[in-house]
Amino acid sequence: MEVLNPPDAERILEAALLCASHPMTVRDMRQLFDDAVSADTVRGMLDNLAMQWAGRGVELRELASGWRFQTRAEVQAHLDRLNPEKPPKYTRATLETLAIIAYKQPVTRGDIEDIRGVTVSANIIKQLEDRGWVEVVGHRDAPGRPALFATTRHFLDDLGLASLSQLPTLEGMPVSQGLLPGLGDVTSESLFDEADPHLEQGSILDPEPDAVQSSHVTASTETVADALPELDGASMTSPDASESPGLDVASFPSAS
C-alpha cells in the first residue's frame, strides 16, 4: 500500500508493532517507509497511537530496546486464567544478586560477595546470564582480570522500563538499615558514575542511536530485592536453595 497521508502511515506502523515479536526501534520503523519518513515523524505517530490506545486493555510502551504493544497489568490476571501456570520461583540469593548488579553495575563476582557477605554460587550468575538479564561487559584491570557484570536491555524490557534511571531509589529500602552494606549510598541517578575505567566493551552503557532509553518483585520485605519492580515474563527456576541463609523465595508472574 502506497503511503499517501499520515493516517495510512499510522496504520502501517500500528500493524507492524502489533505483529512484531520483539520491541521495534525507531530505525526499524523508518525502514517500513524506506527511510522516507523522519525519526521525529515516527515519534509523532507513536505518540498519536499511544493516545488512541489509552484506556484499552493493551497499551503502547517505550522500553529500553524499542517500542511494543503489551497488555496492561490490571487485565493480566484475567488473561492468566486462560493459561493457568504455577509462577516460577526465585530464591532470595538470586534476587539479591540481581539487585546488587542492577544498582552497583558494573561489578565483579567478588564485589557481590563483599556486599552479600557470602560466596555467590556460580549457578546464580549463569542463570541470570541464561535468562538474558546479566552479561559480561568487560574485565577489571586487577589480578586475574575478573569479569565485570551489568544488566542488559532485555532486563529493562522485562521490567517495563526504558532506562536504569527509572529503577526505584533505595531510599527507605531495607538496605539503608544495613541488610546489605555498600548499597545504601547508591541511587538510580548515580549508576555508572564510578564505572570502571578499564571497561572494555559496551552494553546498555552504549545504546544504539535509535534504541530508546524508556509488573514487581514479590520478595521478602527483608531483602534488597524489594527495590526491583515486578519482572514480566520471568521464567527461571533457581536451584540455589542452599546458597544463602534465610531462604525467602519470590514468585514471578509468567510471560504475558
PDB file of C-alpha atoms in Angstrom:
ATOM      1  CA  MET A   1       0.000   0.000   0.000  1.00  0.00           C
ATOM      2  CA  GLU A   2       1.426   3.351  -1.007  1.00  0.00           C
ATOM      3  CA  VAL A   3       1.738   5.815   1.840  1.00  0.00           C
ATOM      4  CA  LEU A   4      -0.227   8.863   0.753  1.00  0.00           C
ATOM      5  CA  ASN A   5      -1.086  10.530   4.040  1.00  0.00           C
ATOM      6  CA  PRO A   6      -0.414  10.348   7.809  1.00  0.00           C
ATOM      7  CA  PRO A   7      -3.389   8.054   8.557  1.00  0.00           C
ATOM      8  CA  ASP A   8      -2.023   5.487   6.089  1.00  0.00           C
ATOM      9  CA  ALA A   9       1.417   5.709   7.691  1.00  0.00           C
ATOM     10  CA  GLU A  10      -0.027   5.274  11.178  1.00  0.00           C
ATOM     11  CA  ARG A  11      -1.975   2.185  10.113  1.00  0.00           C
ATOM     12  CA  ILE A  12       1.193   0.642   8.693  1.00  0.00           C
ATOM     13  CA  LEU A  13       3.137   1.453  11.849  1.00  0.00           C
ATOM     14  CA  GLU A  14       0.352   0.128  14.066  1.00  0.00           C
ATOM     15  CA  ALA A  15       0.182  -3.134  12.123  1.00  0.00           C
ATOM     16  CA  ALA A  16       3.947  -3.601  12.293  1.00  0.00           C
ATOM     17  CA  LEU A  17       4.026  -3.042  16.057  1.00  0.00           C
ATOM     18  CA  LEU A  18       1.109  -5.410  16.670  1.00  0.00           C
ATOM     19  CA  CYS A  19       2.768  -8.164  14.600  1.00  0.00           C
ATOM     20  CA  ALA A  20       6.321  -7.671  15.904  1.00  0.00           C
ATOM     21  CA  SER A  21       7.713 -10.406  18.155  1.00  0.00           C
ATOM     22  CA  HIS A  22      10.215  -8.009  19.734  1.00  0.00           C
ATOM     23  CA  PRO A  23      10.269  -4.291  20.577  1.00  0.00           C
ATOM     24  CA  MET A  24      10.877  -2.163  17.479  1.00  0.00           C
ATOM     25  CA  THR A  25      13.390   0.680  17.353  1.00  0.00           C
ATOM     26  CA  VAL A  26      12.729   3.943  15.526  1.00  0.00           C
ATOM     27  CA  ARG A  27      15.288   2.774  12.962  1.00  0.00           C
ATOM     28  CA  ASP A  28      13.210  -0.354  12.313  1.00  0.00           C
ATOM     29  CA  MET A  29      10.068   1.720  11.919  1.00  0.00           C
ATOM     30  CA  ARG A  30      11.662   4.074   9.411  1.00  0.00           C
ATOM     31  CA  GLN A  31      12.521   1.063   7.254  1.00  0.00           C
ATOM     32  CA  LEU A  32       8.781   0.474   6.854  1.00  0.00           C
ATOM     33  CA  PHE A  33       8.713   3.639   4.762  1.00  0.00           C
ATOM     34  CA  ASP A  34      12.058   3.155   3.015  1.00  0.00           C
ATOM     35  CA  ASP A  35      13.528   5.904   5.252  1.00  0.00           C
ATOM     36  CA  ALA A  36      11.245   8.451   3.564  1.00  0.00           C
ATOM     37  CA  VAL A  37       9.827   9.359   6.982  1.00  0.00           C
ATOM     38  CA  SER A  38      11.977  11.163   9.552  1.00  0.00           C
ATOM     39  CA  ALA A  39      12.623   9.905  13.089  1.00  0.00           C
ATOM     40  CA  ASP A  40      10.681  12.872  14.503  1.00  0.00           C
ATOM     41  CA  THR A  41       7.693  11.993  12.313  1.00  0.00           C
ATOM     42  CA  VAL A  42       7.820   8.393  13.523  1.00  0.00           C
ATOM     43  CA  ARG A  43       7.893   9.537  17.150  1.00  0.00           C
ATOM     44  CA  GLY A  44       4.919  11.788  16.462  1.00  0.00           C
ATOM     45  CA  MET A  45       2.986   8.828  15.068  1.00  0.00           C
ATOM     46  CA  LEU A  46       3.946   6.773  18.133  1.00  0.00           C
ATOM     47  CA  ASP A  47       2.542   9.492  20.393  1.00  0.00           C
ATOM     48  CA  ASN A  48      -0.704   9.500  18.397  1.00  0.00           C
ATOM     49  CA  LEU A  49      -1.009   5.722  18.571  1.00  0.00           C
ATOM     50  CA  ALA A  50      -0.332   5.745  22.312  1.00  0.00           C
ATOM     51  CA  MET A  51      -3.184   8.225  22.796  1.00  0.00           C
ATOM     52  CA  GLN A  52      -5.527   6.204  20.579  1.00  0.00           C
ATOM     53  CA  TRP A  53      -4.895   3.075  22.656  1.00  0.00           C
ATOM     54  CA  ALA A  54      -5.183   4.873  26.008  1.00  0.00           C
ATOM     55  CA  GLY A  55      -7.753   3.253  28.284  1.00  0.00           C
ATOM     56  CA  ARG A  56      -7.769  -0.053  26.418  1.00  0.00           C
ATOM     57  CA  GLY A  57      -6.589  -3.441  27.639  1.00  0.00           C
ATOM     58  CA  VAL A  58      -3.441  -3.101  25.532  1.00  0.00           C
ATOM     59  CA  GLU A  59      -1.012  -0.188  25.644  1.00  0.00           C
ATOM     60  CA  LEU A  60       1.897   1.044  23.540  1.00  0.00           C
ATOM     61  CA  ARG A  61       5.008   1.231  25.716  1.00  0.00           C
ATOM     62  CA  GLU A  62       8.516   2.606  25.235  1.00  0.00           C
ATOM     63  CA  LEU A  63      11.152   0.211  26.557  1.00  0.00           C
ATOM     64  CA  ALA A  64      14.938   0.028  26.624  1.00  0.00           C
ATOM     65  CA  SER A  65      15.203  -1.729  23.266  1.00  0.00           C
ATOM     66  CA  GLY A  66      12.315  -0.056  21.476  1.00  0.00           C
ATOM     67  CA  TRP A  67       8.521   0.162  21.394  1.00  0.00           C
ATOM     68  CA  ARG A  68       5.920  -2.577  21.735  1.00  0.00           C
ATOM     69  CA  PHE A  69       2.248  -3.222  22.426  1.00  0.00           C
ATOM     70  CA  GLN A  70       1.657  -5.089  25.678  1.00  0.00           C
ATOM     71  CA  THR A  71      -1.244  -5.985  27.940  1.00  0.00           C
ATOM     72  CA  ARG A  72      -1.957  -3.704  30.876  1.00  0.00           C
ATOM     73  CA  ALA A  73      -1.172  -5.015  34.336  1.00  0.00           C
ATOM     74  CA  GLU A  74      -4.772  -4.652  35.528  1.00  0.00           C
ATOM     75  CA  VAL A  75      -6.105  -7.106  32.921  1.00  0.00           C
ATOM     76  CA  GLN A  76      -3.275  -9.647  33.080  1.00  0.00           C
ATOM     77  CA  ALA A  77      -4.825 -11.593  35.972  1.00  0.00           C
ATOM     78  CA  HIS A  78      -7.894 -12.307  33.822  1.00  0.00           C
ATOM     79  CA  LEU A  79      -5.800 -13.391  30.842  1.00  0.00           C
ATOM     80  CA  ASP A  80      -3.793 -15.753  33.028  1.00  0.00           C
ATOM     81  CA  ARG A  81      -6.973 -17.772  33.615  1.00  0.00           C
ATOM     82  CA  LEU A  82      -6.812 -18.934  30.003  1.00  0.00           C
ATOM     83  CA  ASN A  83      -3.407 -20.487  30.609  1.00  0.00           C
ATOM     84  CA  PRO A  84      -3.003 -21.097  34.338  1.00  0.00           C
ATOM     85  CA  GLU A  85       0.580 -21.749  35.355  1.00  0.00           C
ATOM     86  CA  LYS A  86       2.353 -22.004  38.646  1.00  0.00           C
ATOM     87  CA  PRO A  87       4.627 -18.933  38.802  1.00  0.00           C
ATOM     88  CA  PRO A  88       8.344 -19.766  38.571  1.00  0.00           C
ATOM     89  CA  LYS A  89      10.218 -19.115  41.784  1.00  0.00           C
ATOM     90  CA  TYR A  90      13.445 -17.305  42.616  1.00  0.00           C
ATOM     91  CA  THR A  91      15.343 -17.631  45.860  1.00  0.00           C
ATOM     92  CA  ARG A  92      16.385 -14.689  47.969  1.00  0.00           C
ATOM     93  CA  ALA A  93      20.016 -15.271  46.948  1.00  0.00           C
ATOM     94  CA  THR A  94      19.179 -14.878  43.259  1.00  0.00           C
ATOM     95  CA  LEU A  95      17.136 -11.726  43.816  1.00  0.00           C
ATOM     96  CA  GLU A  96      19.807 -10.122  45.983  1.00  0.00           C
ATOM     97  CA  THR A  97      22.492 -10.874  43.404  1.00  0.00           C
ATOM     98  CA  LEU A  98      20.368  -9.391  40.617  1.00  0.00           C
ATOM     99  CA  ALA A  99      19.596  -6.289  42.693  1.00  0.00           C
ATOM    100  CA  ILE A 100      23.272  -5.713  43.510  1.00  0.00           C
ATOM    101  CA  ILE A 101      24.240  -5.954  39.847  1.00  0.00           C
ATOM    102  CA  ALA A 102      21.400  -3.613  38.862  1.00  0.00           C
ATOM    103  CA  TYR A 103      22.297  -0.915  41.397  1.00  0.00           C
ATOM    104  CA  LYS A 104      26.103  -1.200  41.531  1.00  0.00           C
ATOM    105  CA  GLN A 105      27.000  -2.190  37.959  1.00  0.00           C
ATOM    106  CA  PRO A 106      29.465  -2.875  36.612  1.00  0.00           C
ATOM    107  CA  VAL A 107      30.527  -5.250  39.411  1.00  0.00           C
ATOM    108  CA  THR A 108      32.663  -8.345  39.750  1.00  0.00           C
ATOM    109  CA  ARG A 109      31.626 -11.525  41.487  1.00  0.00           C
ATOM    110  CA  GLY A 110      33.939 -10.519  44.317  1.00  0.00           C
ATOM    111  CA  ASP A 111      32.121  -7.189  44.689  1.00  0.00           C
ATOM    112  CA  ILE A 112      28.828  -9.041  45.016  1.00  0.00           C
ATOM    113  CA  GLU A 113      30.283 -11.373  47.639  1.00  0.00           C
ATOM    114  CA  ASP A 114      31.651  -8.423  49.622  1.00  0.00           C
ATOM    115  CA  ILE A 115      28.198  -6.849  49.766  1.00  0.00           C
ATOM    116  CA  ARG A 116      26.233 -10.030  50.479  1.00  0.00           C
ATOM    117  CA  GLY A 117      28.794 -11.437  52.883  1.00  0.00           C
ATOM    118  CA  VAL A 118      28.561 -14.959  51.439  1.00  0.00           C
ATOM    119  CA  THR A 119      30.011 -16.807  48.474  1.00  0.00           C
ATOM    120  CA  VAL A 120      27.990 -16.360  45.291  1.00  0.00           C
ATOM    121  CA  SER A 121      27.152 -19.644  43.606  1.00  0.00           C
ATOM    122  CA  ALA A 122      28.307 -19.857  40.006  1.00  0.00           C
ATOM    123  CA  ASN A 123      24.855 -21.225  39.195  1.00  0.00           C
ATOM    124  CA  ILE A 124      23.240 -17.919  40.155  1.00  0.00           C
ATOM    125  CA  ILE A 125      25.348 -15.891  37.722  1.00  0.00           C
ATOM    126  CA  LYS A 126      24.833 -18.488  34.975  1.00  0.00           C
ATOM    127  CA  GLN A 127      21.067 -18.478  35.449  1.00  0.00           C
ATOM    128  CA  LEU A 128      20.906 -14.704  35.260  1.00  0.00           C
ATOM    129  CA  GLU A 129      23.035 -14.799  32.112  1.00  0.00           C
ATOM    130  CA  ASP A 130      20.896 -17.561  30.575  1.00  0.00           C
ATOM    131  CA  ARG A 131      17.762 -15.545  31.318  1.00  0.00           C
ATOM    132  CA  GLY A 132      19.306 -12.631  29.426  1.00  0.00           C
ATOM    133  CA  TRP A 133      19.241 -10.247  32.389  1.00  0.00           C
ATOM    134  CA  VAL A 134      23.002 -10.088  33.039  1.00  0.00           C
ATOM    135  CA  GLU A 135      26.074 -10.089  30.793  1.00  0.00           C
ATOM    136  CA  VAL A 136      29.841  -9.605  30.966  1.00  0.00           C
ATOM    137  CA  VAL A 137      30.680  -6.064  29.793  1.00  0.00           C
ATOM    138  CA  GLY A 138      34.420  -6.079  30.371  1.00  0.00           C
ATOM    139  CA  HIS A 139      37.185  -7.056  32.778  1.00  0.00           C
ATOM    140  CA  ARG A 140      38.696  -5.163  35.685  1.00  0.00           C
ATOM    141  CA  ASP A 141      42.390  -4.338  35.457  1.00  0.00           C
ATOM    142  CA  ALA A 142      43.272  -6.365  38.541  1.00  0.00           C
ATOM    143  CA  PRO A 143      44.950  -9.707  39.275  1.00  0.00           C
ATOM    144  CA  GLY A 144      43.055 -12.404  37.419  1.00  0.00           C
ATOM    145  CA  ARG A 145      41.169  -9.768  35.391  1.00  0.00           C
ATOM    146  CA  PRO A 146      37.780 -10.606  36.915  1.00  0.00           C
ATOM    147  CA  ALA A 147      34.717 -10.232  34.721  1.00  0.00           C
ATOM    148  CA  LEU A 148      32.508  -7.168  35.161  1.00  0.00           C
ATOM    149  CA  PHE A 149      28.773  -7.857  35.150  1.00  0.00           C
ATOM    150  CA  ALA A 150      25.968  -5.481  34.180  1.00  0.00           C
ATOM    151  CA  THR A 151      22.297  -5.769  33.340  1.00  0.00           C
ATOM    152  CA  THR A 152      21.009  -5.891  29.762  1.00  0.00           C
ATOM    153  CA  ARG A 153      18.333  -4.135  27.732  1.00  0.00           C
ATOM    154  CA  HIS A 154      16.328  -7.356  27.986  1.00  0.00           C
ATOM    155  CA  PHE A 155      16.348  -6.951  31.774  1.00  0.00           C
ATOM    156  CA  LEU A 156      14.864  -3.458  31.409  1.00  0.00           C
ATOM    157  CA  ASP A 157      12.319  -4.704  28.860  1.00  0.00           C
ATOM    158  CA  ASP A 158      11.107  -7.362  31.308  1.00  0.00           C
ATOM    159  CA  LEU A 159      10.815  -4.688  33.984  1.00  0.00           C
ATOM    160  CA  GLY A 160       8.851  -2.496  31.603  1.00  0.00           C
ATOM    161  CA  LEU A 161      11.447   0.268  31.899  1.00  0.00           C
ATOM    162  CA  ALA A 162      13.238   2.408  29.352  1.00  0.00           C
ATOM    163  CA  SER A 163      16.402   3.128  31.354  1.00  0.00           C
ATOM    164  CA  LEU A 164      18.170   2.355  34.620  1.00  0.00           C
ATOM    165  CA  SER A 165      17.251   5.798  35.924  1.00  0.00           C
ATOM    166  CA  GLN A 166      13.662   4.543  36.242  1.00  0.00           C
ATOM    167  CA  LEU A 167      14.603   1.900  38.813  1.00  0.00           C
ATOM    168  CA  PRO A 168      13.184   2.676  42.265  1.00  0.00           C
ATOM    169  CA  THR A 169      15.559   4.607  44.500  1.00  0.00           C
ATOM    170  CA  LEU A 170      16.938   2.834  47.561  1.00  0.00           C
ATOM    171  CA  GLU A 171      15.781   5.489  49.995  1.00  0.00           C
ATOM    172  CA  GLY A 172      13.682   3.833  52.678  1.00  0.00           C
ATOM    173  CA  MET A 173      14.567   0.342  51.479  1.00  0.00           C
ATOM    174  CA  PRO A 174      15.898  -2.300  53.913  1.00  0.00           C
ATOM    175  CA  VAL A 175      19.429  -1.810  52.577  1.00  0.00           C
ATOM    176  CA  SER A 176      19.521   1.553  54.289  1.00  0.00           C
ATOM    177  CA  GLN A 177      19.080  -0.340  57.565  1.00  0.00           C
ATOM    178  CA  GLY A 178      22.279  -2.268  56.983  1.00  0.00           C
ATOM    179  CA  LEU A 179      20.980  -5.512  55.497  1.00  0.00           C
ATOM    180  CA  LEU A 180      23.419  -5.247  52.590  1.00  0.00           C
ATOM    181  CA  PRO A 181      26.152  -2.732  53.491  1.00  0.00           C
ATOM    182  CA  GLY A 182      27.507  -0.961  50.454  1.00  0.00           C
ATOM    183  CA  LEU A 183      24.209  -0.484  48.676  1.00  0.00           C
ATOM    184  CA  GLY A 184      22.678   2.127  50.945  1.00  0.00           C
ATOM    185  CA  ASP A 185      24.572   5.012  49.334  1.00  0.00           C
ATOM    186  CA  VAL A 186      23.506   4.090  45.809  1.00  0.00           C
ATOM    187  CA  THR A 187      20.697   5.817  43.912  1.00  0.00           C
ATOM    188  CA  SER A 188      19.459   5.087  40.412  1.00  0.00           C
ATOM    189  CA  GLU A 189      20.692   8.501  39.310  1.00  0.00           C
ATOM    190  CA  SER A 190      24.262   7.648  40.321  1.00  0.00           C
ATOM    191  CA  LEU A 191      24.501   4.445  38.303  1.00  0.00           C
ATOM    192  CA  PHE A 192      27.741   4.238  36.353  1.00  0.00           C
ATOM    193  CA  ASP A 193      29.136   7.394  37.983  1.00  0.00           C
ATOM    194  CA  GLU A 194      32.053   5.261  39.136  1.00  0.00           C
ATOM    195  CA  ALA A 195      32.187   2.866  36.198  1.00  0.00           C
ATOM    196  CA  ASP A 196      35.474   1.035  35.948  1.00  0.00           C
ATOM    197  CA  PRO A 197      37.904   2.969  33.731  1.00  0.00           C
ATOM    198  CA  HIS A 198      39.080  -0.294  32.171  1.00  0.00           C
ATOM    199  CA  LEU A 199      35.665  -1.328  30.902  1.00  0.00           C
ATOM    200  CA  GLU A 200      36.415  -2.995  27.576  1.00  0.00           C
ATOM    201  CA  GLN A 201      33.092  -3.225  25.811  1.00  0.00           C
ATOM    202  CA  GLY A 202      29.667  -1.616  25.811  1.00  0.00           C
ATOM    203  CA  SER A 203      26.287  -2.894  26.867  1.00  0.00           C
ATOM    204  CA  ILE A 204      23.387  -0.707  27.878  1.00  0.00           C
ATOM    205  CA  LEU A 205      26.098   1.867  28.536  1.00  0.00           C
ATOM    206  CA  ASP A 206      26.356   2.458  24.788  1.00  0.00           C
ATOM    207  CA  PRO A 207      22.817   2.214  23.399  1.00  0.00           C
ATOM    208  CA  GLU A 208      22.183   2.127  19.675  1.00  0.00           C
ATOM    209  CA  PRO A 209      21.367   5.521  18.167  1.00  0.00           C
ATOM    210  CA  ASP A 210      17.689   4.746  17.737  1.00  0.00           C
ATOM    211  CA  ALA A 211      17.275   2.473  20.735  1.00  0.00           C
ATOM    212  CA  VAL A 212      15.081   4.427  23.106  1.00  0.00           C
ATOM    213  CA  GLN A 213      16.140   4.701  26.693  1.00  0.00           C
ATOM    214  CA  SER A 214      12.449   4.364  28.350  1.00  0.00           C
ATOM    215  CA  SER A 215       4.722  -5.877  36.696  1.00  0.00           C
ATOM    216  CA  HIS A 216       7.001  -6.008  40.909  1.00  0.00           C
ATOM    217  CA  VAL A 217       9.113  -8.469  42.714  1.00  0.00           C
ATOM    218  CA  THR A 218       7.066 -10.195  45.378  1.00  0.00           C
ATOM    219  CA  ALA A 219      10.105 -10.917  47.513  1.00  0.00           C
ATOM    220  CA  SER A 220      10.519 -10.854  51.256  1.00  0.00           C
ATOM    221  CA  THR A 221      10.298  -7.403  52.794  1.00  0.00           C
ATOM    222  CA  GLU A 222      13.643  -8.154  54.399  1.00  0.00           C
ATOM    223  CA  THR A 223      15.653  -8.263  51.186  1.00  0.00           C
ATOM    224  CA  VAL A 224      17.158  -5.668  48.900  1.00  0.00           C
ATOM    225  CA  ALA A 225      15.298  -7.279  46.016  1.00  0.00           C
ATOM    226  CA  ASP A 226      12.238  -5.342  47.182  1.00  0.00           C
ATOM    227  CA  ALA A 227      13.777  -2.391  45.366  1.00  0.00           C
ATOM    228  CA  LEU A 228      13.135  -4.024  41.982  1.00  0.00           C
ATOM    229  CA  PRO A 229       9.727  -3.706  40.288  1.00  0.00           C
ATOM    230  CA  GLU A 230       7.865  -6.780  39.043  1.00  0.00           C
ATOM    231  CA  LEU A 231       9.603  -8.721  36.273  1.00  0.00           C
ATOM    232  CA  ASP A 232       7.164  -9.537  33.490  1.00  0.00           C
ATOM    233  CA  GLY A 233       7.945 -12.721  31.646  1.00  0.00           C
ATOM    234  CA  ALA A 234      10.242 -14.287  34.238  1.00  0.00           C
ATOM    235  CA  SER A 235      10.636 -17.979  33.589  1.00  0.00           C
ATOM    236  CA  MET A 236      13.508 -19.445  35.525  1.00  0.00           C
ATOM    237  CA  THR A 237      13.572 -21.770  38.496  1.00  0.00           C
ATOM    238  CA  SER A 238      16.599 -21.290  40.693  1.00  0.00           C
ATOM    239  CA  PRO A 239      18.353 -24.362  42.169  1.00  0.00           C
ATOM    240  CA  ASP A 240      20.491 -22.320  44.546  1.00  0.00           C
ATOM    241  CA  ALA A 241      18.389 -23.083  47.615  1.00  0.00           C
ATOM    242  CA  SER A 242      21.411 -23.910  49.762  1.00  0.00           C
ATOM    243  CA  GLU A 243      23.455 -20.884  48.740  1.00  0.00           C
ATOM    244  CA  SER A 244      22.078 -18.284  51.105  1.00  0.00           C
ATOM    245  CA  PRO A 245      20.830 -18.417  54.685  1.00  0.00           C
ATOM    246  CA  GLY A 246      17.211 -17.499  55.286  1.00  0.00           C
ATOM    247  CA  LEU A 247      15.596 -18.643  52.052  1.00  0.00           C
ATOM    248  CA  ASP A 248      12.938 -16.151  51.083  1.00  0.00           C
ATOM    249  CA  VAL A 249      11.584 -17.420  47.805  1.00  0.00           C
ATOM    250  CA  ALA A 250       9.951 -14.990  45.399  1.00  0.00           C
ATOM    251  CA  SER A 251       7.368 -15.937  42.827  1.00  0.00           C
ATOM    252  CA  PHE A 252       7.225 -14.233  39.448  1.00  0.00           C
ATOM    253  CA  PRO A 253       4.336 -13.970  37.022  1.00  0.00           C
ATOM    254  CA  SER A 254       4.568 -15.922  33.817  1.00  0.00           C
ATOM    255  CA  ALA A 255       5.132 -14.228  30.494  1.00  0.00           C
ATOM    256  CA  SER A 256       2.138 -12.411  29.049  1.00  0.00           C
TER     257      SER A 256
END
